[in-house]
Short mmCIF file of C-alpha atoms in Angstrom, two decimals:
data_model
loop_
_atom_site.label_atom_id
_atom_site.label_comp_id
_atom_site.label_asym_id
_atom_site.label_seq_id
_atom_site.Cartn_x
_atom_site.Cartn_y
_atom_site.Cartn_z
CA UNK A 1 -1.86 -9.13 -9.05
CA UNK A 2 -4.49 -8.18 -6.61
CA UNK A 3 -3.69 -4.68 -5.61
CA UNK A 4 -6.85 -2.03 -5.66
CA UNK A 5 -7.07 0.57 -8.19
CA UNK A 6 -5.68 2.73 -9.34
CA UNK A 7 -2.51 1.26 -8.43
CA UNK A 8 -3.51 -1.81 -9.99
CA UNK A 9 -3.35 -0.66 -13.50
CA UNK A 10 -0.03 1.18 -12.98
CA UNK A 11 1.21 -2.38 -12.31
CA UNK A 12 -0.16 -4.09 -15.14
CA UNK A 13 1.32 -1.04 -16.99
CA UNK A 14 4.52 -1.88 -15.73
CA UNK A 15 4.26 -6.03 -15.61
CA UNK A 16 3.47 -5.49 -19.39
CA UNK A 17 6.38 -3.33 -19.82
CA UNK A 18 8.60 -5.40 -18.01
CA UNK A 19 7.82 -8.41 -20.74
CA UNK A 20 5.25 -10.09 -18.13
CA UNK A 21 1.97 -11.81 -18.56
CA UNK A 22 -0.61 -10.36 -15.98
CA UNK A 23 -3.82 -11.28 -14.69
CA UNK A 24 -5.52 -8.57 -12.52
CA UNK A 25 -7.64 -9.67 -10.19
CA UNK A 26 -8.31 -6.26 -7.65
CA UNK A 27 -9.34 -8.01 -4.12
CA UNK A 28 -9.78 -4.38 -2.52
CA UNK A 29 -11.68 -1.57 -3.24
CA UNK A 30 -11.12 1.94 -1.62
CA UNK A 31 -13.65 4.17 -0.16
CA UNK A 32 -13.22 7.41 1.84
CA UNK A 33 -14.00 7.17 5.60
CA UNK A 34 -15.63 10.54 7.43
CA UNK A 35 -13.16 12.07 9.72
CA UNK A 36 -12.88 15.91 11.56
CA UNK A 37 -9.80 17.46 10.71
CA UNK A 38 -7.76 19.36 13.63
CA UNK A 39 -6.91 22.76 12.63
CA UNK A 40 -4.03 23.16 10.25
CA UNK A 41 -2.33 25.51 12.23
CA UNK A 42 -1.84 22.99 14.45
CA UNK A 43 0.63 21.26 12.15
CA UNK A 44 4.16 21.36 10.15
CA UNK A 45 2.84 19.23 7.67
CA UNK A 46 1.25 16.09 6.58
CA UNK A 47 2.89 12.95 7.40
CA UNK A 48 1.06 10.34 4.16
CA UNK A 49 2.07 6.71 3.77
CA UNK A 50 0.12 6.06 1.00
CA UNK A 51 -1.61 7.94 -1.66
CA UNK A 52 -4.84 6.80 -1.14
CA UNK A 53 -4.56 8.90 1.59
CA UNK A 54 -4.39 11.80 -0.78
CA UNK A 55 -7.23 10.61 -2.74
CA UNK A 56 -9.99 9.81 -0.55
CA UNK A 57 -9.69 12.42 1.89
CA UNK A 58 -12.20 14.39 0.44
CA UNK A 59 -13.26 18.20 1.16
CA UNK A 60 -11.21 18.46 3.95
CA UNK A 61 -7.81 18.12 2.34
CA UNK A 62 -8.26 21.70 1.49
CA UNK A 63 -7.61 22.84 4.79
CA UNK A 64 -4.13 21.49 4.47
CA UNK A 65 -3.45 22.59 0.88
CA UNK A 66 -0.07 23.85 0.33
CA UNK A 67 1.37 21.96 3.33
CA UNK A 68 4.47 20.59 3.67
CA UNK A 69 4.30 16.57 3.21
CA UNK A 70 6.50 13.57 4.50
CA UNK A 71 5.74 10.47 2.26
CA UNK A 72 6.33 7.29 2.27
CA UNK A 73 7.59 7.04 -1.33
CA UNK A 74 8.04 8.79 -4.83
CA UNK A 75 4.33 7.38 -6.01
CA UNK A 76 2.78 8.82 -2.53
CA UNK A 77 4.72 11.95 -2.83
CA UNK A 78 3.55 12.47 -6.61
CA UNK A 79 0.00 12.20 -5.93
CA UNK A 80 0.40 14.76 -2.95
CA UNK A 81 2.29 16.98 -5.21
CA UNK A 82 -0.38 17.19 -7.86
CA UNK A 83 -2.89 17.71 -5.00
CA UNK A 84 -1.01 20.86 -4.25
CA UNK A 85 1.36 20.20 -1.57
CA UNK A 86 4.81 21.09 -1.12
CA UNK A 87 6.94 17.93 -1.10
CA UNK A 88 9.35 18.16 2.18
CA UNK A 89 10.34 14.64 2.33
CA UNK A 90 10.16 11.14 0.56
CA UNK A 91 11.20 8.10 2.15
CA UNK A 92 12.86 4.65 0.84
CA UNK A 93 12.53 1.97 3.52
CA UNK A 94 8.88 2.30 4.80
CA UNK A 95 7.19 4.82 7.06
CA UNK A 96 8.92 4.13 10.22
CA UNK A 97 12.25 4.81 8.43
CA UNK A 98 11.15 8.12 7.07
CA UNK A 99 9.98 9.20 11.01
CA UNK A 100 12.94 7.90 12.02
CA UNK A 101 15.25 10.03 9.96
CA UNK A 102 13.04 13.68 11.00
CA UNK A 103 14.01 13.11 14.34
CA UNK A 104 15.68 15.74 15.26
CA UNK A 105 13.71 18.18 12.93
CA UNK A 106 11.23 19.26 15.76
CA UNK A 107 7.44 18.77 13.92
CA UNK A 108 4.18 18.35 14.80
CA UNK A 109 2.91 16.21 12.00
CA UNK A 110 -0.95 15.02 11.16
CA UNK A 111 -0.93 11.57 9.75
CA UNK A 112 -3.45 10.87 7.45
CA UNK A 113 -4.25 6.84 6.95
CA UNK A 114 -6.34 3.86 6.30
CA UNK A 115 -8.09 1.95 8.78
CA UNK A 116 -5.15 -0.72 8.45
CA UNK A 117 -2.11 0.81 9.17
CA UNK A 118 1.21 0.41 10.44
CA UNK A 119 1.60 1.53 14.07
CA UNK A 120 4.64 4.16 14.56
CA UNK A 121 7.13 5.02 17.12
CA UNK A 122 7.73 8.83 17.37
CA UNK A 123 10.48 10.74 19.08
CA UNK A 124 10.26 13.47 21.52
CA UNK A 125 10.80 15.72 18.64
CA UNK A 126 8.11 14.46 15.72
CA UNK A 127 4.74 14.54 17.33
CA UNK A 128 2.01 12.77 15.36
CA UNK A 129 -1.48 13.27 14.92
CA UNK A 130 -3.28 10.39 13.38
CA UNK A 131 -6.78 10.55 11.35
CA UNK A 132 -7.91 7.69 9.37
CA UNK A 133 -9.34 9.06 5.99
CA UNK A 134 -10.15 5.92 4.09
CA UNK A 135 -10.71 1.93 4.34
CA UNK A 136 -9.81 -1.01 2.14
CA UNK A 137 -12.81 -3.24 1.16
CA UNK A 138 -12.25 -7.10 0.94
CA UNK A 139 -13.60 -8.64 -2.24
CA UNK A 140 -13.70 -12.63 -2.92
CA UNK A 141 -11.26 -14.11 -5.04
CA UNK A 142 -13.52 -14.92 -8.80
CA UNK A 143 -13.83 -19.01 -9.34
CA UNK A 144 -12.33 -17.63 -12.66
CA UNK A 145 -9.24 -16.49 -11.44
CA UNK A 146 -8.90 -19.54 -8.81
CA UNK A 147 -9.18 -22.06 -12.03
CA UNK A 148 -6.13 -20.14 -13.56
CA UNK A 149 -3.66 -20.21 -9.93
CA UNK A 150 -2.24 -23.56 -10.34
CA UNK A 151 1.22 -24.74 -11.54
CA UNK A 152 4.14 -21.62 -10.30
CA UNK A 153 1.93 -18.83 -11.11
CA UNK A 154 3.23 -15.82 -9.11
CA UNK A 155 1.26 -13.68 -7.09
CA UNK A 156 2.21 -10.12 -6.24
CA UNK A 157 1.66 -8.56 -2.91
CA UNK A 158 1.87 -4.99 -1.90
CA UNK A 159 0.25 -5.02 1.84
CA UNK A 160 0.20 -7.09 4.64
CA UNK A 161 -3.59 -6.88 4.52
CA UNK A 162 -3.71 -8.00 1.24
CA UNK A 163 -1.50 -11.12 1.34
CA UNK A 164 -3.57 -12.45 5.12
CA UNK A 165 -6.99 -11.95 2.67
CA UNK A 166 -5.47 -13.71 -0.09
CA UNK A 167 -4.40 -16.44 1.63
CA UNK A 168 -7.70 -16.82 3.46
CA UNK A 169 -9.42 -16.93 -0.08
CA UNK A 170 -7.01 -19.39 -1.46
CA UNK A 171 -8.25 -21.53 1.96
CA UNK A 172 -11.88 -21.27 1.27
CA UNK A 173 -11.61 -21.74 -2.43
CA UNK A 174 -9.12 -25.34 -1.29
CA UNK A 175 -6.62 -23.82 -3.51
CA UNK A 176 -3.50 -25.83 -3.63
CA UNK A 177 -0.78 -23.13 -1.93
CA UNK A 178 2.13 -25.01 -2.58
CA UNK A 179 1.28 -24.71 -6.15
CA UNK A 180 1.51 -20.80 -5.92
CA UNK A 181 4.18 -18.43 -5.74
CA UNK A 182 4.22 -14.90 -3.69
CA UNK A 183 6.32 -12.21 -4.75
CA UNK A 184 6.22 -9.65 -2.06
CA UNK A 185 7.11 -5.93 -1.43
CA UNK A 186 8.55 -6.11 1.99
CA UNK A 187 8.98 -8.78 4.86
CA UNK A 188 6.66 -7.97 6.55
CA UNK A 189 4.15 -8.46 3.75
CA UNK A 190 5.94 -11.74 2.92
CA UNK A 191 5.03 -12.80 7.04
CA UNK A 192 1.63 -11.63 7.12
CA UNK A 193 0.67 -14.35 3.71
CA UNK A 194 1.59 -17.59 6.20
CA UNK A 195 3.34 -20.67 5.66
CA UNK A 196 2.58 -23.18 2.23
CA UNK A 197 3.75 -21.46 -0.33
CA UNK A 198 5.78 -22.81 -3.13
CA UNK A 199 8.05 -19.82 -2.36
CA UNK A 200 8.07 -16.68 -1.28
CA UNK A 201 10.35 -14.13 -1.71
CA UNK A 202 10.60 -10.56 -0.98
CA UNK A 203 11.67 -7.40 -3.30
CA UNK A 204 15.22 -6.50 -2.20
CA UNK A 205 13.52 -2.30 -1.39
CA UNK A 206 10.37 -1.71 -1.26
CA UNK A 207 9.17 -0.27 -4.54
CA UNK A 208 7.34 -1.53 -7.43
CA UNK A 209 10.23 -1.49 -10.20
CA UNK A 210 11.96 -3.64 -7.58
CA UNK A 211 8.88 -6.18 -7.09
CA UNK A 212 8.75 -6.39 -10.86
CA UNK A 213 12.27 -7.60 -11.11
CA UNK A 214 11.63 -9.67 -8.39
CA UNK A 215 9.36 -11.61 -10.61
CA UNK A 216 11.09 -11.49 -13.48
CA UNK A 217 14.20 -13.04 -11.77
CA UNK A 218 11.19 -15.64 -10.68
CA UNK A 219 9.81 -16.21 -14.11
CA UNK A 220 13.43 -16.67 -15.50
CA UNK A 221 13.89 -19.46 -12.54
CA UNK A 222 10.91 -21.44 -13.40
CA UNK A 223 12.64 -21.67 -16.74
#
């Protein structure tokens, strides 16, 4: 699995509980980006699809502390929470969804996100605010873990950024694709990793308990 930290090691965490044998090999890091916030009267709330957000927004967050937040899921939403914000909403199908279903709340929202991130429709009624607070890094894929990526091994994906950089190290290290499984969190994850795969297949909602039983089910296939 190549998901940054600390994410990563709530996977392995999980893989391990789940009976799986797991290799991390972190092909991000995370680092804060500066930013100006608006003023938080401004704002309903905080509209967070990930909890990186949370974490590398730095002094600023304060301004915001005790805000109502809209998150993308129960891990983004837990991270918020313990940063001291009032949980209003939690989505289940992606950050689009959860916009989608305050439509007819009336809010004016400030997004906080990463320099990759998913573009979003809003309605008349949910106004958004965007500020990008952090960045992913791109590390190369170690020789070490190349040597070990050969015969069904699985790899998990949890962002579309993740699975176009993996696949563009497994090209410049001449790493046999069709040798290597993806297990992915959403469709559009499983897209953004290309064509040459032995298989891909994609978590039936996007959450990690489901991706783990995704590769369970794929373990249990390869026999």
């Amino acid at each position: 699995m190549i998901r940054p930290e600390p994410g990563l090691s709530a996977t392995v965490e999980g893989a391990k509980g789940a009976g799986l044998d797991v290799i991390p090999a972190p092909l991000f890091t995370i680092e804060p980006v500066s930013w100006e916030p608006p003023p938080a009267d401004d704002f309903d709330g905080l509209l967070i699809g990930s909890a990186n957000a949370i974490r590398q927004a730095g002094e600023h967050l304060k301004h915001y502390r005790g805000m109502d937040v809209y998150a993308v899921g129960a891990a983004t939403a837990r991270e918020a929470e313990n940063a001291g914000f009032n949980i209003a909403a939690v989505g289940e199908g992606g950050l689009q969804t959860l916009v989608d279903s305050l439509s007819g709340t009336g809010l004016q929202l400030l997004r906080l996100a990463g320099e990759e991130h998913v573009s979003l429709t809003s309605s008349a009624n949910v106004l958004i605010e965007k500020r990008v607070v952090y960045r992913s890094v791109a590390q190369k894929l170690p020789q070490s873990i190349a040597d070990v990526l050969t015969g069904g091994d699985i790899v998990m994906l949890h962002s579309a950024i993740a699975a176009e950089h993996f696949s563009q190290e497994c090209s410049r290290l001449n790493l046999n694709k069709s040798q290597i499984r993806v297990a992915a969190l959403g469709p559009r994850i499983a897209t953004a990793a290309g064509p040459g795969w032995a298989a891909v297949a994609c978590a039936e909602i996007p959450r990690e308990a489901a991706l783990l039983a995704l590769v369970q089910e794929l373990c249990h296939e390869q026999g």
